[in-house]
One Martini backbone bead per residue (centre of mass of N, CA, C, O) as a GRO file, in nm:
protein
  458
    1MET     BB    1  -1.635  -0.391  -2.098
    2GLY     BB    2  -1.630  -0.565  -2.340
    3PRO     BB    3  -1.481  -0.610  -2.634
    4SER     BB    4  -1.592  -0.618  -2.986
    5THR     BB    5  -1.339  -0.453  -3.072
    6ALA     BB    6  -1.059  -0.330  -3.183
    7PRO     BB    7  -0.872  -0.091  -3.060
    8SER     BB    8  -0.767   0.207  -3.100
    9THR     BB    9  -0.459   0.413  -3.051
   10THR     BB   10  -0.632   0.675  -3.116
   11PRO     BB   11  -0.735   0.950  -2.987
   12SER     BB   12  -0.980   1.143  -2.940
   13ALA     BB   13  -1.079   1.460  -2.857
   14ASP     BB   14  -1.229   1.328  -2.578
   15GLY     BB   15  -1.038   1.057  -2.506
   16ARG     BB   16  -1.111   0.850  -2.688
   17ILE     BB   17  -1.021   0.530  -2.843
   18GLY     BB   18  -1.159   0.567  -3.090
   19ALA     BB   19  -1.401   0.396  -3.278
   20GLY     BB   20  -1.311   0.107  -3.127
   21GLN     BB   21  -1.440   0.128  -2.868
   22PRO     BB   22  -1.555  -0.026  -2.619
   23ARG     BB   23  -1.872  -0.184  -2.566
   24LYS     BB   24  -2.159  -0.259  -2.481
   25PRO     BB   25  -2.359  -0.503  -2.500
   26GLY     BB   26  -2.574  -0.443  -2.779
   27VAL     BB   27  -2.408  -0.187  -2.875
   28SER     BB   28  -2.422   0.072  -3.120
   29GLY     BB   29  -2.250   0.325  -3.205
   30THR     BB   30  -2.272   0.650  -3.125
   31PHE     BB   31  -2.380   0.759  -2.819
   32ASP     BB   32  -2.447   1.073  -2.887
   33ASN     BB   33  -2.637   0.940  -3.089
   34PRO     BB   34  -2.927   0.874  -3.186
   35SER     BB   35  -3.132   0.580  -3.165
   36ARG     BB   36  -3.369   0.439  -3.379
   37SER     BB   37  -3.378   0.135  -3.258
   38LEU     BB   38  -3.470   0.270  -2.990
   39LYS     BB   39  -3.796   0.267  -2.812
   40GLN     BB   40  -3.730   0.365  -2.553
   41THR     BB   41  -3.815   0.551  -2.256
   42TRP     BB   42  -3.620   0.797  -2.098
   43LYS     BB   43  -3.646   0.900  -1.758
   44PRO     BB   44  -3.547   1.150  -1.589
   45THR     BB   45  -3.429   1.185  -1.276
   46HIS     BB   46  -3.352   1.353  -0.998
   47THR     BB   47  -3.098   1.190  -0.935
   48ARG     BB   48  -2.962   1.215  -1.213
   49LYS     BB   49  -2.943   1.519  -1.218
   50LYS     BB   50  -2.761   1.549  -0.969
   51GLU     BB   51  -2.527   1.383  -1.080
   52VAL     BB   52  -2.460   1.566  -1.321
   53LEU     BB   53  -2.413   1.831  -1.169
   54THR     BB   54  -2.181   1.732  -0.985
   55ALA     BB   55  -1.988   1.637  -1.208
   56LEU     BB   56  -1.970   1.922  -1.349
   57GLY     BB   57  -1.867   2.065  -1.091
   58ILE     BB   58  -1.588   1.912  -1.105
   59PHE     BB   59  -1.517   1.883  -1.439
   60GLN     BB   60  -1.700   2.107  -1.610
   61ARG     BB   61  -1.636   1.895  -1.860
   62ALA     BB   62  -1.850   1.674  -2.064
   63THR     BB   63  -1.962   1.388  -2.184
   64ALA     BB   64  -2.189   1.144  -2.198
   65ASP     BB   65  -1.983   0.918  -2.178
   66HIS     BB   66  -1.845   1.007  -1.924
   67LEU     BB   67  -2.101   1.015  -1.740
   68TRP     BB   68  -2.184   0.724  -1.773
   69ARG     BB   69  -1.922   0.592  -1.655
   70MET     BB   70  -1.942   0.737  -1.378
   71LEU     BB   71  -2.262   0.698  -1.296
   72ARG     BB   72  -2.379   0.446  -1.515
   73PRO     BB   73  -2.226   0.157  -1.588
   74GLY     BB   74  -2.486  -0.038  -1.583
   75ASP     BB   75  -2.562   0.069  -1.831
   76ARG     BB   76  -2.575  -0.014  -2.170
   77HIS     BB   77  -2.594   0.301  -2.214
   78ASP     BB   78  -2.622   0.671  -2.277
   79ARG     BB   79  -2.922   0.757  -2.314
   80CYS     BB   80  -3.008   0.863  -2.031
   81THR     BB   81  -2.788   1.076  -2.009
   82ARG     BB   82  -2.880   1.242  -2.251
   83ASP     BB   83  -3.166   1.296  -2.148
   84THR     BB   84  -3.075   1.444  -1.892
   85LEU     BB   85  -2.927   1.673  -2.034
   86ASN     BB   86  -3.174   1.776  -2.194
   87ALA     BB   87  -3.344   1.840  -1.945
   88LEU     BB   88  -3.142   2.046  -1.825
   89LYS     BB   89  -3.145   2.229  -2.066
   90GLY     BB   90  -3.450   2.301  -2.040
   91GLU     BB   91  -3.378   2.430  -1.740
   92GLY     BB   92  -3.098   2.594  -1.766
   93LYS     BB   93  -2.826   2.414  -1.648
   94VAL     BB   94  -2.728   2.335  -1.937
   95ARG     BB   95  -2.475   2.314  -2.204
   96VAL     BB   96  -2.343   2.338  -2.521
   97GLU     BB   97  -2.025   2.427  -2.610
   98THR     BB   98  -1.947   2.179  -2.805
   99ARG     BB   99  -1.831   2.001  -3.093
  100LEU     BB  100  -1.653   1.747  -3.157
  101GLU     BB  101  -1.484   1.571  -3.392
  102SER     BB  102  -1.631   1.298  -3.296
  103GLY     BB  103  -1.943   1.421  -3.217
  104HIS     BB  104  -1.929   1.510  -2.940
  105GLN     BB  105  -2.076   1.657  -2.674
  106LEU     BB  106  -2.003   1.946  -2.477
  107TRP     BB  107  -2.064   1.987  -2.136
  108VAL     BB  108  -2.209   2.253  -1.933
  109LEU     BB  109  -2.264   2.489  -1.707
  110THR     BB  110  -2.464   2.708  -1.595
  111GLU     BB  111  -2.526   2.943  -1.373
  112ARG     BB  112  -2.760   2.790  -1.248
  113GLY     BB  113  -2.619   2.510  -1.231
  114HIS     BB  114  -2.376   2.603  -1.061
  115LYS     BB  115  -2.535   2.681  -0.806
  116GLU     BB  116  -2.663   2.400  -0.759
  117ALA     BB  117  -2.402   2.233  -0.746
  118LYS     BB  118  -2.281   2.381  -0.499
  119GLN     BB  119  -2.511   2.274  -0.306
  120LEU     BB  120  -2.456   1.963  -0.356
  121LEU     BB  121  -2.181   1.994  -0.271
  122PRO     BB  122  -1.947   1.949  -0.067
  123LYS     BB  123  -1.723   2.147   0.099
  124SER     BB  124  -1.469   1.958   0.021
  125ALA     BB  125  -1.528   2.025  -0.260
  126ARG     BB  126  -1.412   2.119  -0.578
  127MET     BB  127  -1.513   2.381  -0.762
  128SER     BB  128  -1.566   2.465  -1.063
  129VAL     BB  129  -1.541   2.678  -1.311
  130LEU     BB  130  -1.722   2.886  -1.486
  131ARG     BB  131  -1.852   2.862  -1.813
  132LYS     BB  132  -1.881   3.118  -2.006
  133LEU     BB  133  -2.058   3.272  -2.236
  134GLN     BB  134  -1.986   3.345  -2.567
  135TYR     BB  135  -1.954   3.633  -2.789
  136ASP     BB  136  -1.987   3.798  -3.063
  137ASP     BB  137  -2.012   4.094  -3.235
  138ASP     BB  138  -2.334   4.012  -3.288
  139GLY     BB  139  -2.431   3.844  -3.021
  140GLU     BB  140  -2.342   3.556  -3.073
  141PRO     BB  141  -2.297   3.250  -2.987
  142VAL     BB  142  -2.005   3.060  -2.905
  143ASP     BB  143  -1.789   2.834  -2.915
  144GLY     BB  144  -1.589   2.675  -2.727
  145ASP     BB  145  -1.262   2.669  -2.584
  146GLY     BB  146  -0.974   2.487  -2.452
  147TYR     BB  147  -1.039   2.184  -2.518
  148ASP     BB  148  -0.815   1.960  -2.477
  149GLU     BB  149  -0.667   1.649  -2.481
  150HIS     BB  150  -0.586   1.650  -2.186
  151ALA     BB  151  -0.863   1.705  -2.061
  152ALA     BB  152  -0.992   1.456  -2.187
  153ALA     BB  153  -0.804   1.246  -2.053
  154VAL     BB  154  -0.874   1.314  -1.762
  155THR     BB  155  -1.178   1.249  -1.778
  156SER     BB  156  -1.143   0.959  -1.884
  157THR     BB  157  -0.993   0.851  -1.641
  158ALA     BB  158  -1.217   0.897  -1.433
  159ALA     BB  159  -1.429   0.728  -1.582
  160VAL     BB  160  -1.286   0.443  -1.591
  161LEU     BB  161  -1.242   0.422  -1.282
  162THR     BB  162  -1.534   0.452  -1.192
  163GLU     BB  163  -1.641   0.215  -1.361
  164ALA     BB  164  -1.442   0.009  -1.184
  165GLY     BB  165  -1.493   0.122  -0.863
  166TYR     BB  166  -1.335   0.405  -0.811
  167GLY     BB  167  -1.562   0.536  -0.681
  168THR     BB  168  -1.679   0.865  -0.732
  169PRO     BB  169  -1.712   1.177  -0.836
  170LEU     BB  170  -1.659   1.267  -0.528
  171SER     BB  171  -1.358   1.133  -0.530
  172TRP     BB  172  -1.283   1.380  -0.704
  173GLN     BB  173  -1.003   1.594  -0.803
  174THR     BB  174  -0.880   1.896  -0.946
  175GLU     BB  175  -0.604   2.071  -0.932
  176ILE     BB  176  -0.422   2.013  -0.680
  177ALA     BB  177  -0.238   2.179  -0.444
  178HIS     BB  178   0.134   2.166  -0.381
  179LYS     BB  179   0.312   2.339  -0.163
  180LEU     BB  180   0.634   2.485  -0.170
  181PRO     BB  181   0.897   2.653  -0.009
  182TYR     BB  182   1.035   2.734  -0.311
  183GLY     BB  183   0.764   2.849  -0.481
  184TYR     BB  184   0.624   2.583  -0.563
  185THR     BB  185   0.345   2.428  -0.746
  186GLN     BB  186   0.193   2.112  -0.735
  187TYR     BB  187  -0.022   1.977  -0.971
  188ALA     BB  188  -0.291   1.764  -0.985
  189ASP     BB  189  -0.492   1.631  -1.208
  190LEU     BB  190  -0.564   1.399  -0.991
  191THR     BB  191  -0.777   1.295  -0.714
  192MET     BB  192  -0.817   0.988  -0.531
  193ARG     BB  193  -1.097   0.828  -0.343
  194ALA     BB  194  -1.101   0.456  -0.264
  195PRO     BB  195  -1.144   0.268   0.004
  196ASP     BB  196  -1.333   0.031  -0.100
  197ALA     BB  197  -1.083  -0.037  -0.321
  198GLY     BB  198  -0.798   0.010  -0.155
  199VAL     BB  199  -0.781   0.348  -0.212
  200PRO     BB  200  -0.762   0.617  -0.022
  201ALA     BB  201  -0.522   0.738  -0.214
  202MET     BB  202  -0.453   0.923  -0.533
  203LEU     BB  203  -0.226   1.039  -0.773
  204LEU     BB  204  -0.270   1.194  -1.102
  205GLU     BB  205  -0.101   1.166  -1.423
  206VAL     BB  206  -0.146   1.297  -1.747
  207ASP     BB  207   0.003   1.160  -2.054
  208ARG     BB  208   0.065   1.234  -2.415
  209VAL     BB  209   0.363   1.210  -2.501
  210ASN     BB  210   0.471   1.549  -2.466
  211GLU     BB  211   0.674   1.517  -2.235
  212PRO     BB  212   0.944   1.524  -2.075
  213VAL     BB  213   1.086   1.305  -1.863
  214ASP     BB  214   1.209   1.519  -1.677
  215ASP     BB  215   0.933   1.638  -1.593
  216LEU     BB  216   0.824   1.383  -1.455
  217THR     BB  217   1.054   1.358  -1.251
  218ALA     BB  218   1.006   1.637  -1.120
  219LYS     BB  219   0.732   1.568  -1.006
  220LEU     BB  220   0.831   1.348  -0.814
  221ARG     BB  221   1.021   1.526  -0.657
  222ARG     BB  222   0.802   1.722  -0.554
  223TYR     BB  223   0.631   1.517  -0.413
  224ASN     BB  224   0.852   1.421  -0.221
  225ASP     BB  225   0.897   1.696  -0.088
  226TRP     BB  226   0.607   1.723   0.019
  227PHE     BB  227   0.600   1.459   0.193
  228GLU     BB  228   0.849   1.577   0.382
  229LEU     BB  229   0.685   1.771   0.517
  230LEU     BB  230   0.622   1.928   0.797
  231ALA     BB  231   0.420   1.979   1.031
  232PRO     BB  232   0.284   2.187   1.223
  233LYS     BB  233   0.471   2.171   1.520
  234ALA     BB  234   0.672   1.970   1.458
  235ASP     BB  235   0.920   1.758   1.572
  236ALA     BB  236   1.221   1.727   1.424
  237ASN     BB  237   1.368   1.520   1.609
  238LYS     BB  238   1.144   1.308   1.617
  239ALA     BB  239   1.122   1.273   1.311
  240LYS     BB  240   1.417   1.172   1.270
  241ALA     BB  241   1.376   0.919   1.480
  242ALA     BB  242   1.174   0.796   1.320
  243ARG     BB  243   1.002   0.484   1.241
  244GLY     BB  244   0.833   0.383   1.002
  245THR     BB  245   0.505   0.477   1.033
  246THR     BB  246   0.573   0.716   1.239
  247VAL     BB  247   0.689   0.926   1.034
  248HIS     BB  248   0.397   1.036   0.933
  249ASP     BB  249   0.302   1.192   1.193
  250PHE     BB  250   0.497   1.456   1.102
  251ARG     BB  251   0.341   1.502   0.841
  252LEU     BB  252   0.148   1.689   0.631
  253TRP     BB  253  -0.004   1.475   0.454
  254SER     BB  254  -0.155   1.334   0.705
  255ARG     BB  255  -0.360   1.592   0.725
  256ILE     BB  256  -0.491   1.550   0.422
  257TYR     BB  257  -0.448   1.247   0.395
  258PRO     BB  258  -0.506   0.938   0.417
  259ALA     BB  259  -0.420   0.652   0.503
  260THR     BB  260  -0.281   0.392   0.300
  261ASP     BB  261  -0.230   0.097   0.440
  262ARG     BB  262   0.068   0.149   0.358
  263GLU     BB  263   0.372   0.179   0.287
  264GLY     BB  264   0.422   0.502   0.236
  265TYR     BB  265   0.316   0.716   0.031
  266VAL     BB  266   0.125   0.854  -0.180
  267PRO     BB  267   0.025   0.747  -0.464
  268VAL     BB  268   0.145   0.751  -0.807
  269ALA     BB  269  -0.008   0.807  -1.129
  270PHE     BB  270   0.055   0.718  -1.470
  271VAL     BB  271  -0.125   0.826  -1.762
  272PHE     BB  272  -0.109   0.701  -2.080
  273THR     BB  273  -0.147   0.864  -2.411
  274GLY     BB  274  -0.085   0.801  -2.721
  275LYS     BB  275   0.056   0.728  -2.982
  276THR     BB  276   0.248   0.455  -2.938
  277ALA     BB  277   0.316   0.171  -2.774
  278ALA     BB  278   0.626   0.202  -2.792
  279GLN     BB  279   0.639   0.492  -2.680
  280ARG     BB  280   0.509   0.432  -2.408
  281GLU     BB  281   0.710   0.219  -2.315
  282SER     BB  282   0.962   0.396  -2.330
  283ARG     BB  283   0.862   0.604  -2.125
  284MET     BB  284   0.837   0.416  -1.879
  285ARG     BB  285   1.136   0.327  -1.873
  286ARG     BB  286   1.264   0.608  -1.841
  287LEU     BB  287   1.120   0.679  -1.579
  288GLU     BB  288   1.227   0.443  -1.414
  289GLN     BB  289   1.527   0.527  -1.429
  290ALA     BB  290   1.507   0.836  -1.333
  291ALA     BB  291   1.305   0.770  -1.054
  292ARG     BB  292   1.419   0.554  -0.850
  293ARG     BB  293   1.483   0.721  -0.587
  294TYR     BB  294   1.160   0.756  -0.516
  295PHE     BB  295   1.055   0.425  -0.532
  296ALA     BB  296   1.270   0.195  -0.429
  297GLY     BB  297   1.387   0.231  -0.170
  298THR     BB  298   1.539   0.060   0.125
  299PRO     BB  299   1.754  -0.154   0.217
  300TYR     BB  300   1.825  -0.359   0.452
  301PRO     BB  301   2.140  -0.389   0.631
  302TRP     BB  302   2.106  -0.682   0.696
  303ALA     BB  303   2.196  -0.988   0.698
  304GLY     BB  304   1.961  -1.177   0.501
  305PHE     BB  305   1.813  -0.926   0.378
  306THR     BB  306   1.552  -0.841   0.116
  307ALA     BB  307   1.403  -0.623   0.219
  308VAL     BB  308   1.208  -0.317   0.186
  309ASP     BB  309   1.205   0.028   0.259
  310TYR     BB  310   0.891   0.222   0.197
  311HIS     BB  311   0.817   0.459   0.398
  312GLN     BB  312   1.006   0.681   0.206
  313ALA     BB  313   0.825   0.623  -0.052
  314VAL     BB  314   0.697   0.638  -0.389
  315PRO     BB  315   0.435   0.498  -0.523
  316VAL     BB  316   0.457   0.383  -0.868
  317VAL     BB  317   0.222   0.390  -1.134
  318VAL     BB  318   0.127   0.248  -1.453
  319THR     BB  319  -0.060   0.337  -1.756
  320GLU     BB  320  -0.322   0.295  -2.015
  321LEU     BB  321  -0.593   0.378  -2.187
  322GLU     BB  322  -0.568   0.154  -2.399
  323ARG     BB  323  -0.545  -0.082  -2.196
  324ILE     BB  324  -0.807  -0.037  -2.045
  325THR     BB  325  -0.999  -0.057  -2.294
  326ALA     BB  326  -0.904  -0.357  -2.379
  327ASP     BB  327  -0.997  -0.457  -2.113
  328PRO     BB  328  -1.265  -0.625  -1.984
  329ALA     BB  329  -1.212  -0.485  -1.681
  330GLY     BB  330  -1.047  -0.256  -1.715
  331ALA     BB  331  -0.923  -0.093  -1.436
  332ALA     BB  332  -0.966  -0.381  -1.277
  333GLY     BB  333  -0.740  -0.491  -1.419
  334PRO     BB  334  -0.417  -0.591  -1.546
  335VAL     BB  335  -0.310  -0.243  -1.598
  336TRP     BB  336  -0.070  -0.237  -1.384
  337ARG     BB  337   0.257  -0.084  -1.307
  338ARG     BB  338   0.519  -0.114  -1.103
  339LEU     BB  339   0.782   0.045  -1.041
  340GLY     BB  340   1.024  -0.227  -1.047
  341ARG     BB  341   0.842  -0.401  -1.228
  342GLU     BB  342   0.706  -0.630  -1.479
  343GLU     BB  343   0.425  -0.681  -1.402
  344TRP     BB  344   0.085  -0.696  -1.455
  345GLN     BB  345  -0.169  -0.548  -1.243
  346LYS     BB  346  -0.361  -0.488  -1.011
  347LEU     BB  347  -0.383  -0.220  -0.818
  348SER     BB  348  -0.360  -0.353  -0.536
  349GLU     BB  349  -0.107  -0.519  -0.614
  350ALA     BB  350   0.077  -0.283  -0.703
  351LEU     BB  351   0.057  -0.139  -0.408
  352ASP     BB  352   0.179  -0.360  -0.289
  353ASN     BB  353   0.435  -0.506  -0.035
  354PRO     BB  354   0.583  -0.808  -0.034
  355ASP     BB  355   0.893  -0.670   0.004
  356GLY     BB  356   0.842  -0.541   0.272
  357GLU     BB  357   0.735  -0.550   0.587
  358ARG     BB  358   0.636  -0.839   0.568
  359LEU     BB  359   0.915  -0.958   0.496
  360TYR     BB  360   1.067  -0.840   0.733
  361ARG     BB  361   0.919  -0.997   0.955
  362MET     BB  362   0.998  -1.274   0.849
  363GLU     BB  363   1.309  -1.229   0.851
  364GLU     BB  364   1.325  -1.156   1.148
  365GLU     BB  365   1.227  -1.430   1.253
  366GLN     BB  366   1.445  -1.596   1.112
  367SER     BB  367   1.681  -1.456   1.251
  368ARG     BB  368   1.602  -1.531   1.539
  369ARG     BB  369   1.607  -1.835   1.493
  370ARG     BB  370   1.902  -1.857   1.399
  371GLN     BB  371   2.024  -1.732   1.654
  372ALA     BB  372   1.909  -1.939   1.851
  373GLU     BB  373   2.041  -2.185   1.714
  374ARG     BB  374   2.333  -2.088   1.743
  375LYS     BB  375   2.335  -2.063   2.052
  376ALA     BB  376   2.253  -2.354   2.105
  377ALA     BB  377   2.502  -2.480   1.968
  378GLU     BB  378   2.716  -2.342   2.143
  379ARG     BB  379   2.611  -2.452   2.410
  380GLU     BB  380   2.628  -2.752   2.335
  381ALA     BB  381   2.940  -2.749   2.294
  382GLN     BB  382   2.975  -2.673   2.621
  383ARG     BB  383   2.868  -2.923   2.727
  384PRO     BB  384   2.910  -3.140   2.956
  385VAL     BB  385   3.087  -3.451   3.025
  386CYS     BB  386   3.095  -3.749   3.151
  387THR     BB  387   3.378  -3.920   3.281
  388ARG     BB  388   3.236  -4.205   3.303
  389CYS     BB  389   2.982  -4.237   3.066
  390GLY     BB  390   2.951  -3.980   2.846
  391THR     BB  391   2.724  -3.802   2.938
  392LYS     BB  392   2.531  -3.542   2.910
  393PHE     BB  393   2.432  -3.280   3.059
  394THR     BB  394   2.191  -3.146   3.209
  395ASP     BB  395   2.057  -2.849   3.276
  396GLU     BB  396   2.036  -2.894   3.581
  397ARG     BB  397   2.327  -2.997   3.627
  398TRP     BB  398   2.473  -2.758   3.502
  399GLN     BB  399   2.356  -2.538   3.687
  400SER     BB  400   2.460  -2.658   3.958
  401VAL     BB  401   2.760  -2.632   3.885
  402ILE     BB  402   2.756  -2.322   3.835
  403GLN     BB  403   2.628  -2.225   4.109
  404TYR     BB  404   2.840  -2.399   4.242
  405SER     BB  405   3.111  -2.487   4.362
  406TRP     BB  406   3.366  -2.671   4.309
  407SER     BB  407   3.353  -3.034   4.326
  408PRO     BB  408   3.364  -3.340   4.377
  409GLY     BB  409   3.181  -3.470   4.088
  410ASP     BB  410   3.131  -3.235   3.866
  411ASP     BB  411   3.221  -3.446   3.621
  412LEU     BB  412   2.935  -3.561   3.668
  413CYS     BB  413   2.654  -3.681   3.629
  414GLY     BB  414   2.381  -3.727   3.801
  415PRO     BB  415   2.380  -4.039   3.838
  416CYS     BB  416   2.686  -4.066   3.896
  417ALA     BB  417   2.688  -3.876   4.137
  418LYS     BB  418   2.491  -4.043   4.308
  419GLN     BB  419   2.656  -4.297   4.316
  420ALA     BB  420   2.901  -4.167   4.448
  421VAL     BB  421   2.755  -4.076   4.701
  422ASP     BB  422   2.647  -4.354   4.790
  423ARG     BB  423   2.924  -4.491   4.806
  424ALA     BB  424   3.047  -4.298   5.012
  425GLU     BB  425   2.834  -4.347   5.229
  426ALA     BB  426   2.878  -4.651   5.258
  427GLU     BB  427   3.175  -4.629   5.336
  428ARG     BB  428   3.129  -4.456   5.584
  429VAL     BB  429   2.950  -4.652   5.736
  430ALA     BB  430   3.148  -4.889   5.737
  431ARG     BB  431   3.372  -4.740   5.881
  432ARG     BB  432   3.211  -4.672   6.134
  433GLN     BB  433   3.145  -4.958   6.213
  434ALA     BB  434   3.437  -5.056   6.240
  435GLU     BB  435   3.521  -4.852   6.453
  436GLU     BB  436   3.313  -4.935   6.665
  437ALA     BB  437   3.404  -5.230   6.691
  438ALA     BB  438   3.695  -5.165   6.775
  439GLU     BB  439   3.621  -5.006   7.029
  440ARG     BB  440   3.480  -5.236   7.177
  441GLU     BB  441   3.714  -5.434   7.186
  442ALA     BB  442   3.904  -5.252   7.343
  443ALA     BB  443   3.725  -5.214   7.592
  444GLU     BB  444   3.707  -5.513   7.673
  445ALA     BB  445   4.011  -5.563   7.712
  446GLU     BB  446   4.027  -5.358   7.975
  447MET     BB  447   3.863  -5.535   8.145
  448PRO     BB  448   3.796  -5.721   8.394
  449LYS     BB  449   3.749  -6.053   8.409
  450ALA     BB  450   3.495  -6.070   8.595
  451ARG     BB  451   3.330  -5.866   8.435
  452ARG     BB  452   3.325  -6.019   8.172
  453LEU     BB  453   3.179  -6.272   8.285
  454PHE     BB  454   2.930  -6.124   8.384
  455ARG     BB  455   2.848  -6.016   8.109
  456ARG     BB  456   2.816  -6.293   7.980
  457ARG     BB  457   2.587  -6.392   8.164
  458GLU     BB  458   2.393  -6.157   8.081
   0.00000   0.00000   0.00000
């Protein structure tokens, strides 16, 4: 979705970023308006009709541009999506609720289409409420209202992320409730599940730079409180003693959302849009300062460790619809920033924790190695030295000295000790031989002379 013109920073009423929004190569003009230059005939298929019905069943209201980006981003333009909507309109399953200031038509399901979409959606999907047709006093249908710029930005966010490969329309749910024990319910603007893109689950909050930063910080606090809720029948003592990834086994969120495949709770993304780039940047910085306690993690307490324990932290990333639109790769590009970092990264990189458990394991191994080297050095300093030749004892010689009681020669190395033993043995043998010779001579001296002569003759 490489941009052919510089994007405007002012969102239109349906969440698109101005008239200069990047378009598919070779396409010009506003996509919701028929193009007289295109002579192809686009035939809506049954599959495409079902796609549109399910998408509207989830998001309730959307433009053709939104649906094109969600459902068929590989198409060069939204012509076939518009034709599919018109075909469904002819079948009485969708209708145009209103035309936005940008010129885009806003489509919703009819009662008939709502019933069919409900049958198409899996039971786990949250079906949007039917937008009933309103009539004036004369019985004439009137355009719908209540579609504000926040709702447009929410749908646009889902569209550009789906276009970038983060799941499908069925991967999204809107306004999911997270009930807290103190009577408050925190609703997520969007929940995304895109395991194939490396994001098993993510909660998204869309902000048009019109809420106080304190309110955004309070949202993170409530999400953090909800993530810490124990699952029903979970053992509180075991949960308190748990460490690392096992801590999540006792939490309620792990029964509802899939494992993140990373340490930490389910990531939360803030998508900012509107106002100026400087105002959005200021807002991200202020949120970063105010909410640090929830995303920063805890440094490991041991000396020499720089790794951070993120297991009980909320990974928070921020982006801007304007930034996504301007990047050639869209939401798949380096348009995400993890709070606590400076660089803009791809989403998978921003959610990764190179300074987390992976670094901890590396530093733990280094610590073990340093400790082993220190102990080896201390032991080496205590190694005995041979008093005769000055050679250090071998491990075997040292162990033998330690194992048996001290005896003469234990201050000698193995070879010197062997030499000492051999020399002592030789001296003993020589002494014994001398003693035996002396004993023989003494015995002969005491024999009678005749007997000695006789023995000599023998």
